[in-house]
Tab-separated table of C-alpha atoms and ligand atoms in Angstrom:
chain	number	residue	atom	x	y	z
A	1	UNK	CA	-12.629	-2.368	-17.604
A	2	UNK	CA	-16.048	-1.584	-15.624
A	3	UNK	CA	-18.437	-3.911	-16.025
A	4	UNK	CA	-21.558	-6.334	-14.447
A	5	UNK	CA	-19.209	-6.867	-11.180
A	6	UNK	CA	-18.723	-2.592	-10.763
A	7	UNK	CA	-22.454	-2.779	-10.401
A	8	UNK	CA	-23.108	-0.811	-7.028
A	9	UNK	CA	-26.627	-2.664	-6.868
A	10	UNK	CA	-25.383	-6.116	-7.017
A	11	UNK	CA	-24.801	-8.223	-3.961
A	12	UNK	CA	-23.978	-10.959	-2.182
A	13	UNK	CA	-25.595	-13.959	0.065
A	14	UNK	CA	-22.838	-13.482	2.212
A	15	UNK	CA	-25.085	-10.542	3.742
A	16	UNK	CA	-22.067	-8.788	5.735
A	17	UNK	CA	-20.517	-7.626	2.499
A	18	UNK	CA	-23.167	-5.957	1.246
A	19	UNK	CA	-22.491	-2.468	2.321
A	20	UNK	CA	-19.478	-3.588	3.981
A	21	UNK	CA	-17.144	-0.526	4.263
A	22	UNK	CA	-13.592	-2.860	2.702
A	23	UNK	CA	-15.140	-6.013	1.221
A	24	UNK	CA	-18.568	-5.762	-0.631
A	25	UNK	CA	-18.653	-7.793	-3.569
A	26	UNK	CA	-17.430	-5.437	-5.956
A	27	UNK	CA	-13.887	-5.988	-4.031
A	28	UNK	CA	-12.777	-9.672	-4.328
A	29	UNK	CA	-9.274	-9.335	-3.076
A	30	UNK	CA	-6.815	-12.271	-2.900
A	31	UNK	CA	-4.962	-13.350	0.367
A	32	UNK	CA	-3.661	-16.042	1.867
A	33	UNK	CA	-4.730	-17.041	5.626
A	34	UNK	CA	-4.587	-20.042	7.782
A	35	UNK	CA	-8.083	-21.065	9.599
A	36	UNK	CA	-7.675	-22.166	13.062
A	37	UNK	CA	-5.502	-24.861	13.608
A	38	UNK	CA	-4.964	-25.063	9.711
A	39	UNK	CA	-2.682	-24.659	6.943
A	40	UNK	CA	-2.003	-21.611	4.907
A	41	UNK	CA	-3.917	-21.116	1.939
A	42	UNK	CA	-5.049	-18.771	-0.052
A	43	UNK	CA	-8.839	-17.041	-0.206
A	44	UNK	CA	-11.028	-14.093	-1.466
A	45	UNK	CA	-12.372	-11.190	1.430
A	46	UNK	CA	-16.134	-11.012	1.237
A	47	UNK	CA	-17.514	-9.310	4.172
A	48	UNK	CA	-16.621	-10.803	7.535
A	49	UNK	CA	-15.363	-14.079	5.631
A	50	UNK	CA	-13.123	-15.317	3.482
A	51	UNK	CA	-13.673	-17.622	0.570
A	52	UNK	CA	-11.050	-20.664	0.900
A	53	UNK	CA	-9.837	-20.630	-3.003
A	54	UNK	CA	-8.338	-24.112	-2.356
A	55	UNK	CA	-11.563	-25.566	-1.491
A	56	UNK	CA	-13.658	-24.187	-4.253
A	57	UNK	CA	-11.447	-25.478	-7.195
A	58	UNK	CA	-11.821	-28.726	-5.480
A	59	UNK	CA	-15.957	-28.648	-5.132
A	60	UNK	CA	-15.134	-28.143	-8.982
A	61	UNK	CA	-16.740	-24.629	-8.750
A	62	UNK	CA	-13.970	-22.852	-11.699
A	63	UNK	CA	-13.535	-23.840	-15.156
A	64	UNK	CA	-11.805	-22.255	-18.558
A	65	UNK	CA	-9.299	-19.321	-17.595
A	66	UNK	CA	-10.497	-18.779	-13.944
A	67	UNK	CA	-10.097	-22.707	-13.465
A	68	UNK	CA	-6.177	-21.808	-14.525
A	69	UNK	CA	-6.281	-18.748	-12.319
A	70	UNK	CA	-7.850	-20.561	-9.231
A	71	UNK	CA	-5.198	-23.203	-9.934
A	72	UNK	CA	-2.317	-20.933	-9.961
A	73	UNK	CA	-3.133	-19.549	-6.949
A	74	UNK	CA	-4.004	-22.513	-4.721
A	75	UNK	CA	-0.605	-22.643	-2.880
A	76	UNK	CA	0.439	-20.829	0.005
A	77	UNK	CA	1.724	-17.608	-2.129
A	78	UNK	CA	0.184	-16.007	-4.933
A	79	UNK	CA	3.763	-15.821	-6.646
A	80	UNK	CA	2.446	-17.908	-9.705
A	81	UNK	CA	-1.462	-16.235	-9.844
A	82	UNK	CA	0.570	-12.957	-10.245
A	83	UNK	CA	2.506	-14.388	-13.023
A	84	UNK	CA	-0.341	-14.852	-14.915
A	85	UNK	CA	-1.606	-11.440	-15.262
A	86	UNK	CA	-4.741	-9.519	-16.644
A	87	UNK	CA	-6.371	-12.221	-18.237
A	88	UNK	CA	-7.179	-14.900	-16.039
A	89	UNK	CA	-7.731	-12.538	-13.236
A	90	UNK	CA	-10.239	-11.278	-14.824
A	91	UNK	CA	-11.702	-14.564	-15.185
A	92	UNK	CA	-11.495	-15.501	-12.007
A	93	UNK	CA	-13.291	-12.526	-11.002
A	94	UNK	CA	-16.079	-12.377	-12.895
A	95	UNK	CA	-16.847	-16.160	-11.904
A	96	UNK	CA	-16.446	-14.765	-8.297
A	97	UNK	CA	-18.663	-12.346	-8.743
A	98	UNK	CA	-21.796	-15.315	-9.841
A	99	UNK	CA	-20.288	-17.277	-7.062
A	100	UNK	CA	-21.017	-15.068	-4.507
A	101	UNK	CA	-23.892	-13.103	-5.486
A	102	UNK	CA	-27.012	-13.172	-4.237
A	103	UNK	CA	-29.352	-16.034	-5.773
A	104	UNK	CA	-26.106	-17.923	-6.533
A	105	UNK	CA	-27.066	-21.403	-8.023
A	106	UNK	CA	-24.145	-22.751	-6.337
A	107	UNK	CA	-24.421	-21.144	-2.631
A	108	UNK	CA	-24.278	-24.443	-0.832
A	109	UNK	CA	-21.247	-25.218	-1.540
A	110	UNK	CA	-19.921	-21.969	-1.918
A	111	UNK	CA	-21.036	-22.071	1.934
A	112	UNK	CA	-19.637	-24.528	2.496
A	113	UNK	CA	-15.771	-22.828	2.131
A	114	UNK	CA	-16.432	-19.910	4.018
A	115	UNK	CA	-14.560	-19.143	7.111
A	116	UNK	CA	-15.097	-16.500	9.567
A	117	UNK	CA	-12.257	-13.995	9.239
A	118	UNK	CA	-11.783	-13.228	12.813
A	119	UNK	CA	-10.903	-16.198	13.100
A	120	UNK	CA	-8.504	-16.543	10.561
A	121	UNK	CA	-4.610	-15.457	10.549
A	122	UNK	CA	-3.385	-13.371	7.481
A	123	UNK	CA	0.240	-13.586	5.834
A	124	UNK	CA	2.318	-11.852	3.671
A	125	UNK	CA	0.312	-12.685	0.228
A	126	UNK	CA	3.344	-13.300	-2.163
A	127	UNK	CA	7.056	-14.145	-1.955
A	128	UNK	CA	8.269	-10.571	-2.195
A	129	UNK	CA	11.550	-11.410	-4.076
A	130	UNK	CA	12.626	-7.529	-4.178
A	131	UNK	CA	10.732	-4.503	-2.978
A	132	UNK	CA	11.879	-0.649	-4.114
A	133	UNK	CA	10.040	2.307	-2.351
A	134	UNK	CA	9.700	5.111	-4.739
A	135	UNK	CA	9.130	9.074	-3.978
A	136	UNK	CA	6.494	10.292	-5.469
A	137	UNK	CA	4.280	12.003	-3.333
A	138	UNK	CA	5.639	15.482	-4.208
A	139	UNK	CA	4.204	17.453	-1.449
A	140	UNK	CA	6.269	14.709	0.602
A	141	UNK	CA	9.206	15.442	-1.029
A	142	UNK	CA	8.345	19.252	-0.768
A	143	UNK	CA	7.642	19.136	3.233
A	144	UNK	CA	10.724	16.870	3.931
A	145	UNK	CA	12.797	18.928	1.896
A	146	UNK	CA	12.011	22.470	3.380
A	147	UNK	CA	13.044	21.407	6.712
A	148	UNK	CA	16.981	20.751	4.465
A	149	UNK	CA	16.657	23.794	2.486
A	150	UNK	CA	14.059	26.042	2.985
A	151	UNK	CA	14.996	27.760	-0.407
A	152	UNK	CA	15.340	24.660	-3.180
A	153	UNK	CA	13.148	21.587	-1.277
A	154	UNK	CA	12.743	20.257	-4.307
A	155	UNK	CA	15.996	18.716	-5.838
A	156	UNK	CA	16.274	19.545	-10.008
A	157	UNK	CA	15.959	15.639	-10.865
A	158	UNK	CA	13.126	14.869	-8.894
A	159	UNK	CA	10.575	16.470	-11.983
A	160	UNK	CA	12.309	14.235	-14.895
A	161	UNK	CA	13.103	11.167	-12.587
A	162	UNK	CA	10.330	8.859	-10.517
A	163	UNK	CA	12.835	8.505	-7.746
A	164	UNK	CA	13.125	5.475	-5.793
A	165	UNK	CA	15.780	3.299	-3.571
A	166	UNK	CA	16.273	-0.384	-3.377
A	167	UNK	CA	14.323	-1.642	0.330
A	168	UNK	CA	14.790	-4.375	2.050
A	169	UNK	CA	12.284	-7.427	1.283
A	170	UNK	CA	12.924	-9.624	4.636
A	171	UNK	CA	11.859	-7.390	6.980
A	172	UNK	CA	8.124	-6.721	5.535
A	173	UNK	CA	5.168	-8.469	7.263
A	174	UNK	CA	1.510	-8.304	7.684
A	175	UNK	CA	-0.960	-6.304	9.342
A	176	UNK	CA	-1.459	-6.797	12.868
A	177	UNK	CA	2.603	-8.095	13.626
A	178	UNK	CA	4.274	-5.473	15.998
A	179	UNK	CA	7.488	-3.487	15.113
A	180	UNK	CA	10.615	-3.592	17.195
A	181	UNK	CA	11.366	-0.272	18.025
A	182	UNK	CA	15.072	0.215	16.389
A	183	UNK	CA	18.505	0.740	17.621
A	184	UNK	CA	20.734	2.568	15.763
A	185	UNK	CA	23.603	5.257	15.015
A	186	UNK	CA	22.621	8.749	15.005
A	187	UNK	CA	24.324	12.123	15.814
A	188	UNK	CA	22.424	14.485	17.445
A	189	UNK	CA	23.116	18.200	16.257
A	190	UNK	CA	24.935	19.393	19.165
A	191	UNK	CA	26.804	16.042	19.374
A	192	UNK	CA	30.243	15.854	18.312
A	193	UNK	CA	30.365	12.528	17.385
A	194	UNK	CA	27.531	10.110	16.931
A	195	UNK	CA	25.835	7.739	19.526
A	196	UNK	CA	24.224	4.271	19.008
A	197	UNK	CA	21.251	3.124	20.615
A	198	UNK	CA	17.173	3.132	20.608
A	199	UNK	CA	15.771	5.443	17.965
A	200	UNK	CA	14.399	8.576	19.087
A	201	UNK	CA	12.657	9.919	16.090
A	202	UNK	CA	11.122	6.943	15.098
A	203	UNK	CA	8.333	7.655	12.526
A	204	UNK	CA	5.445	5.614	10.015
A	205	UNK	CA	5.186	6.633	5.961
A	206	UNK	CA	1.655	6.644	4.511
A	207	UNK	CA	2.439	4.654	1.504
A	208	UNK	CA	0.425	2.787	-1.393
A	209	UNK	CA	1.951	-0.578	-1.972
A	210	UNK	CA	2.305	-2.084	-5.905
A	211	UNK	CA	2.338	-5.878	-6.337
A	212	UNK	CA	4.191	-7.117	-9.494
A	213	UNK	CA	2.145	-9.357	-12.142
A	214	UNK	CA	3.849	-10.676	-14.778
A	215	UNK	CA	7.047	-8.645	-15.125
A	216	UNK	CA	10.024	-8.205	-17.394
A	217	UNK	CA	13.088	-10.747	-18.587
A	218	UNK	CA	16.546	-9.344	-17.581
A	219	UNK	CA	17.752	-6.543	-19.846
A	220	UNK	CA	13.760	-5.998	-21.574
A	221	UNK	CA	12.343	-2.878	-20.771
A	222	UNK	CA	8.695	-2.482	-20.402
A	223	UNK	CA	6.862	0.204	-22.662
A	224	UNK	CA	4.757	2.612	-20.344
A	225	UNK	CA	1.871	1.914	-23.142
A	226	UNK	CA	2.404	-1.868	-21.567
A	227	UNK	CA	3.102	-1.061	-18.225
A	228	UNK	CA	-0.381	-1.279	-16.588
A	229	UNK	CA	-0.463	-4.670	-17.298
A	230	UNK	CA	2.102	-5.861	-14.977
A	231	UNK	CA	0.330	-4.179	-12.291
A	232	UNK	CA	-1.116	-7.552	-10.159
A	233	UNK	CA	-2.819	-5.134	-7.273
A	234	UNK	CA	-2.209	-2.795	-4.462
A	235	UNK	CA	-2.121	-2.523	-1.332
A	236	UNK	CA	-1.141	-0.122	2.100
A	237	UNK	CA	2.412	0.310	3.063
A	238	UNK	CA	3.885	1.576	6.008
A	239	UNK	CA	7.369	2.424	5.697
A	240	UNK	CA	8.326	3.445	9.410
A	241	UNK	CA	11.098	5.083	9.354
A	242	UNK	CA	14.160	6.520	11.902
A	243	UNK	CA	14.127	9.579	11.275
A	244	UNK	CA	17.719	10.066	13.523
A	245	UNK	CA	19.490	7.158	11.923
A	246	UNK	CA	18.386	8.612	8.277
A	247	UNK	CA	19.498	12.204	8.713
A	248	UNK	CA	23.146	10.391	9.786
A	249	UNK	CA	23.547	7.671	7.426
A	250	UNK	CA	21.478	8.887	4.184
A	251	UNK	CA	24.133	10.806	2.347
A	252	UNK	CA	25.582	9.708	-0.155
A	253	UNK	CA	23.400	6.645	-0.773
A	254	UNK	CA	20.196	6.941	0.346
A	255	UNK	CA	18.332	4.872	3.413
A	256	UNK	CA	19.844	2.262	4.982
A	257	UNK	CA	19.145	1.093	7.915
A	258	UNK	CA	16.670	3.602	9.507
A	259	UNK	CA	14.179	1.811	6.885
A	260	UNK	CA	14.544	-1.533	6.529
A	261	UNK	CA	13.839	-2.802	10.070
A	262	UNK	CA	10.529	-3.028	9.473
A	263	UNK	CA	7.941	-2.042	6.713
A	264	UNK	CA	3.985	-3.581	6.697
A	265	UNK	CA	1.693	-3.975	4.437
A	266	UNK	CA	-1.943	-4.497	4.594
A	267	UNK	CA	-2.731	-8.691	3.774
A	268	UNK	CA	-5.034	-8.404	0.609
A	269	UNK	CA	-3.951	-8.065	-3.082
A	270	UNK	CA	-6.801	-5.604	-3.859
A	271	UNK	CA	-6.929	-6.047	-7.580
A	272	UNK	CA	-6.627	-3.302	-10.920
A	273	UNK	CA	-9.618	-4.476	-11.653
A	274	UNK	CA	-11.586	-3.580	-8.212
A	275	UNK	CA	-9.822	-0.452	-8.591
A	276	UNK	CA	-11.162	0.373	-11.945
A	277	UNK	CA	-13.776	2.831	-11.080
A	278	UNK	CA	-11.777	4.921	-9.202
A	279	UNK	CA	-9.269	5.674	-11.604
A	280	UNK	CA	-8.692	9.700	-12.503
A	281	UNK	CA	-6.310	12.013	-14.554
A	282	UNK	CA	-2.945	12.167	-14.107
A	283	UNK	CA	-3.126	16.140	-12.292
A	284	UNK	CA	-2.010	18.566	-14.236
A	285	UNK	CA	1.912	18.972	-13.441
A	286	UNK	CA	2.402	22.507	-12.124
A	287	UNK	CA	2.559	25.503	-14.950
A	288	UNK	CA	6.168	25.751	-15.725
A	289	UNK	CA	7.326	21.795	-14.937
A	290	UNK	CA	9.214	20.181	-17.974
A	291	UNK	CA	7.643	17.878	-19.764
A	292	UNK	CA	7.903	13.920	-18.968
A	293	UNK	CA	10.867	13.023	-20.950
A	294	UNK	CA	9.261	10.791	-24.230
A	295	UNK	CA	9.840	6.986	-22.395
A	296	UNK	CA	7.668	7.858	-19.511
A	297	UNK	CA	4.807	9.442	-21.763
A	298	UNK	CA	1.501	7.930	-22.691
A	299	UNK	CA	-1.503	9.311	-23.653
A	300	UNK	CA	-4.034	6.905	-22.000
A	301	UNK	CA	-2.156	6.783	-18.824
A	302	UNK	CA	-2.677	10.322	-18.618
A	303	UNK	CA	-6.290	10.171	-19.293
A	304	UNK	CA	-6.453	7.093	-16.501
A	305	UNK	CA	-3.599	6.411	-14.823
A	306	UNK	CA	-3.604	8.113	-11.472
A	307	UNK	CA	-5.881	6.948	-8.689
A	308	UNK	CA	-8.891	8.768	-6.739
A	309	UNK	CA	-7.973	7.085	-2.934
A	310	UNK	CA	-8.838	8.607	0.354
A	311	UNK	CA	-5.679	7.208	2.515
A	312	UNK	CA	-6.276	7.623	6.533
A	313	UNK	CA	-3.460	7.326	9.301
A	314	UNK	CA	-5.078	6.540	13.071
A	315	UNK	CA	-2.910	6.865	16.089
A	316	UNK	CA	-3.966	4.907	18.863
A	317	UNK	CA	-2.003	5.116	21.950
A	318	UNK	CA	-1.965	3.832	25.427
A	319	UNK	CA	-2.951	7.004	26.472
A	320	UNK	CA	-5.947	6.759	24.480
A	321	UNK	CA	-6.593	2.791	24.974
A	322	UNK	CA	-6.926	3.564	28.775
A	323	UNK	CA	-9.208	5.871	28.652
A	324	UNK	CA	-11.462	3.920	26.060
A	325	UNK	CA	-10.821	7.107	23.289
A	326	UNK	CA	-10.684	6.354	19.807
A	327	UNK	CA	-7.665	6.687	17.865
A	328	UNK	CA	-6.390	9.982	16.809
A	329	UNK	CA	-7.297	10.596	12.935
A	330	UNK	CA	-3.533	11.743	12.362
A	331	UNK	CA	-4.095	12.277	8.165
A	332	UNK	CA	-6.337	12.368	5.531
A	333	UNK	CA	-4.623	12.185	2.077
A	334	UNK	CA	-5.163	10.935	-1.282
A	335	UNK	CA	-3.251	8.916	-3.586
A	336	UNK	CA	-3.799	11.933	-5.943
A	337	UNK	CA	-1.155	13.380	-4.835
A	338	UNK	CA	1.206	11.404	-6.795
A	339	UNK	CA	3.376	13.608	-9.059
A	340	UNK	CA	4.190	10.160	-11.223
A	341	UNK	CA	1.623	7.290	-11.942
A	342	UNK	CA	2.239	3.734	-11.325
A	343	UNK	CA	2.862	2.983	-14.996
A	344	UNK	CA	5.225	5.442	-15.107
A	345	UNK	CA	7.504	4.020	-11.748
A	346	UNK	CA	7.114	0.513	-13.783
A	347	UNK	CA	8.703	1.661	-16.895
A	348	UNK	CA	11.360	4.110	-15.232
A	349	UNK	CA	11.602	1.112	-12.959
A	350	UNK	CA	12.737	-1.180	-15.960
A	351	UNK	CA	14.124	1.307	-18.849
A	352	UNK	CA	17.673	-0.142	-17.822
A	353	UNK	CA	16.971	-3.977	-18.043
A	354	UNK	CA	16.277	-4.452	-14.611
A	355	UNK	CA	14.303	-6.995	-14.348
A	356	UNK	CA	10.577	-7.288	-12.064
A	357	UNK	CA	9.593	-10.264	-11.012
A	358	UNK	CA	5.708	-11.538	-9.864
A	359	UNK	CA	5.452	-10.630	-6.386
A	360	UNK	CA	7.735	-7.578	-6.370
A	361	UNK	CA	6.462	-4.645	-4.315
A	362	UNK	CA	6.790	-1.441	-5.129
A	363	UNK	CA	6.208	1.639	-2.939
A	364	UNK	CA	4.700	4.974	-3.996
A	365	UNK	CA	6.543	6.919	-1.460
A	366	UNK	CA	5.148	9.032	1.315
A	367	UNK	CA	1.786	10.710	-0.119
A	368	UNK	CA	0.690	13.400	1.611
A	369	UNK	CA	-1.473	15.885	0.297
A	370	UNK	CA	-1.080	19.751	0.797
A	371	UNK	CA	-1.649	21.186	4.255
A	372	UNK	CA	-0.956	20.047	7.531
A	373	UNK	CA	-4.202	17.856	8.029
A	374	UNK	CA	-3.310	15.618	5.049
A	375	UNK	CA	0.709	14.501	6.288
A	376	UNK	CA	1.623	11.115	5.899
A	377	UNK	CA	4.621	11.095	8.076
A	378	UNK	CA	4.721	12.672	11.595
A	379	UNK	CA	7.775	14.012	10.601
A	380	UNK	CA	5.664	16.497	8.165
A	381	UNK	CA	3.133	16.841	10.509
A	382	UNK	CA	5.298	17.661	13.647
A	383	UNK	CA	7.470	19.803	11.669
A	384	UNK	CA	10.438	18.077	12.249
A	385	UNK	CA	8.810	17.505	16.347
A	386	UNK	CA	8.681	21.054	16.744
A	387	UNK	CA	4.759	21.394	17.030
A	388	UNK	CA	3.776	18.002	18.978
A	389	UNK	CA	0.419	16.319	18.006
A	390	UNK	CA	-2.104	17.010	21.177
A	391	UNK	CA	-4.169	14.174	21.696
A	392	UNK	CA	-8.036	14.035	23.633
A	393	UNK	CA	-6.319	11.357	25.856
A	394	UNK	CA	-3.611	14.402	27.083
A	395	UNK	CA	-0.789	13.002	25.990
A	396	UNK	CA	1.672	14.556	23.282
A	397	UNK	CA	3.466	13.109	20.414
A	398	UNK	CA	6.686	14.666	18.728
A	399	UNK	CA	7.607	11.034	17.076
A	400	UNK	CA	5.854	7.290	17.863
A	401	UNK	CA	6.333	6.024	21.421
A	402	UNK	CA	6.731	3.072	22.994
A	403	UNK	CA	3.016	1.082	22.911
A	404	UNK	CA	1.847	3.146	19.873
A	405	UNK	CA	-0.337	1.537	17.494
A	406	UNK	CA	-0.467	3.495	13.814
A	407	UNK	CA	-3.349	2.833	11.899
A	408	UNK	CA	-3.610	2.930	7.900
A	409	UNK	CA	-6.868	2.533	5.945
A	410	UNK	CA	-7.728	3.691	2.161
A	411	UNK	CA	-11.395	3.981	0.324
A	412	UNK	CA	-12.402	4.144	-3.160
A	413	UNK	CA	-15.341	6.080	-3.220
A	414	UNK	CA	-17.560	8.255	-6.271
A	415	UNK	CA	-20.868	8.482	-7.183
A	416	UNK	CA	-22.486	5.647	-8.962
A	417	UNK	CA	-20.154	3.204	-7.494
A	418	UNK	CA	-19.657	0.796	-4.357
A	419	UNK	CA	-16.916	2.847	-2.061
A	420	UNK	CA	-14.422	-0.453	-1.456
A	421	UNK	CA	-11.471	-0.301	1.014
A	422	UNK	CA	-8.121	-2.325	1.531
A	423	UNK	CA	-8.665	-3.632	4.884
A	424	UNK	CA	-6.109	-2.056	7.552
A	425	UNK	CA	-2.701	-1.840	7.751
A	426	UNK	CA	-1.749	-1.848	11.717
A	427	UNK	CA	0.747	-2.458	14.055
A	428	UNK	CA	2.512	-1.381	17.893
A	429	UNK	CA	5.811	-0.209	18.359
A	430	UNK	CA	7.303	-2.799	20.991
A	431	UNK	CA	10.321	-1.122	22.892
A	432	UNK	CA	14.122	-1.610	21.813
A	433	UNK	CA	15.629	-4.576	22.760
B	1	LIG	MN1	9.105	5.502	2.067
């Protein structure tokens, strides 16, 4: 999959991309933004700009597969571009890539449909017909489960089965759109009986995010030697979280409403192809786990299938914004940390029937990597709000306040290669209405 467009030496007229810490020119994500005043549409990051896709197909800049790719995603959601899968993606990108490089024979116009992002509002990229978070960060699952049962954190199904729960797709939205803090039941411990009102323990999950390409037919499952290839991109996920309405509600079933108030993803569809040089191993499972049972096992996928992704979370408070600091680096993880890859959440995802649809999301689950420096939920990092966060403004942290902003960001980066990001994945907590 690495080719001419991986090259870390090639680059682009648009001379803010080119060393541009999300979107040099070996990125080419897909969104879909309004300019000022304007309608949504979709476009391709490049530095500080975006590339109106719209416009070029009309200045007749596509033909052959990435004409049919261009075309398909030249509405307001990228529903039917994800249909299409690997193919004319591909297409599409490599045409992007002449577009937009430096010397380009057809800069003018290419120019010519440029907008300055900053000035431009994202949206949600896709119609996200179903979205199911997974579990697979297993020091996640490790952390979260200690604080249950300090003895057995890790339940006996959780190293056969990629576990996941149906979310809620109705409540996701973009970067930058605030979060209404959550009101809820919960019983606190001494309680006798439960109470309902603002959460208390409200919390953000470090999460990679999975768009759907082309999918499955009801009742078809999808091979895990096919599953790769309806991957359409990722992106960040934050799946805040109640951590006082889960502990009450979660048994027998699983979240309810302590997670689907609210989860947001960064805007861009940051493509498997982009992604291709930074694509490792599946780690070795632990000495002594079973082995995958035979559905979930491929050979290639564990050559390739797991991802080398430094994933950030930023607090910034008003604490902090008062006094000019910077926000708090909160974690630094990796989406290494994965006990199951991608292909393998597909295929468990469909082995009954079910069928995935373009513009699905998936969610990894909560990755955090080993030691207290690398949580992706406060929860972990807290220790259940036992051992508050300190933070250079003075101010302490047990769970997200009131005014909180929490900040995700995640980087490709290794040697020979451009280092790429997603763009962020942000929002504040507004108070309980
Ligand atoms: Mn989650």
């Amino acid at each position: 999959m690495l080719d001419h467009t991986h090259d870390p030496k090639r680059q682009s007229f648009v001379i803010s991309a080119n060393g541009h810490a999300d979107f040099p020119i070996q990125n080419l994500p897909l969104g879909v933004f309004s300019p000022r005043g304007g309608e949504p549409r979709s476009g391709i990051a490049i530095g500080d700009k975006i590339l109106d896709l719209p416009a070029t197909l009309a200045a007749g800049l596509f033909e052959g597969k990435a004409r049919e790719a261009a075309q398909a995603a030249s509405g307001a959601t990228l529903n039917e571009f994800l249909a299409l899968g690997a193919g004319p993606r591909q297409a599409l990108r490599a045409r992007l890539s002449e577009l937009l490089a430096q010397g380009s024979p057809e800069q003018d116009k290419v120019e010519a449909c440029l907008h300055i992002a900053a000035e431009c509002t994202l949206h949600l990229p896709a119609r996200i017909g179903d979205y199911t978070d997974f579990y697979v960060g297993i020091h996640h699952a490790t952390n979260v489960g200690k604080q249950f049962r300090p003895d057995n954190p890790l339940l006996p199904n959780y190293k056969y089965v990629p576990i996941g729960y149906h979310g809620r797709a109705s409540s996701i939205r973009p970067s930058g759109v605030p979060v209404r803090r959550p009101r809820g039941q919960a019983k606190p411990v001494d309680a006798a009986v439960p109470e309902f009102g603002p959460s208390r323990r409200l919390d953000y999950e470090l999460e990679l995010g999975v768009w759907i390409g082309p999918g499955n037919g009801l009742g078809e499952p999808i091979r895990i030697d096919e599953a790769s290839g309806h991957v359409g991109g990722y992106c960040l996920l934050n799946d805040w979280s109640a951590r006082d309405i889960q502990a009450w509600e979660y048994q027998p079933l699983g979240p309810f409403l302590s997670k689907s108030f609210t989860s947001t993803i960064s805007a861009w569809i940051v493509t498997p192809e982009a992604l291709a040089p930074f694509r490792i191993p599946q780690p070795q499972r632990p000495e002594g786990d079973p082995a995958p049972l035979s559905y979930l096992m491929d050979e290639s996928d564990r050559k390739e299938g797991a991802l080398d992704l430094e994933l950030e979370v930023l607090l910034l408070t008003p604490g902090l914004r008062a006094k000019g600091l910077p926000p708090h680096r909160l974690a630094l993880s990796n989406a290494r940390h994965m006990y199951w890859t991608v292909a393998q959440m597909i295929t468990h995802h469909a082995s009954n029937g079910c069928n995935l649809q373009p513009g699905d999301l998936l969610g990894t689950g909560t990755i955090s990597g080993p030691d207290l420096t690398s949580c992706g939920s406060i929860l972990e990092a807290t220790l259940g709000g036992k051992n508050p966060v300190v933070l250079a403004s003075g101010e302490e942290r047990r769970f997200l306040e009131d005014g909180d902003e929490v900040i995700l960001r995640a980087r490709g980066r290794r040697e020979g290669y451009a280092p790429i990001g997603f763009g962020e994945c942000r929002a504040t907590i507004l108070p309980a209405l």
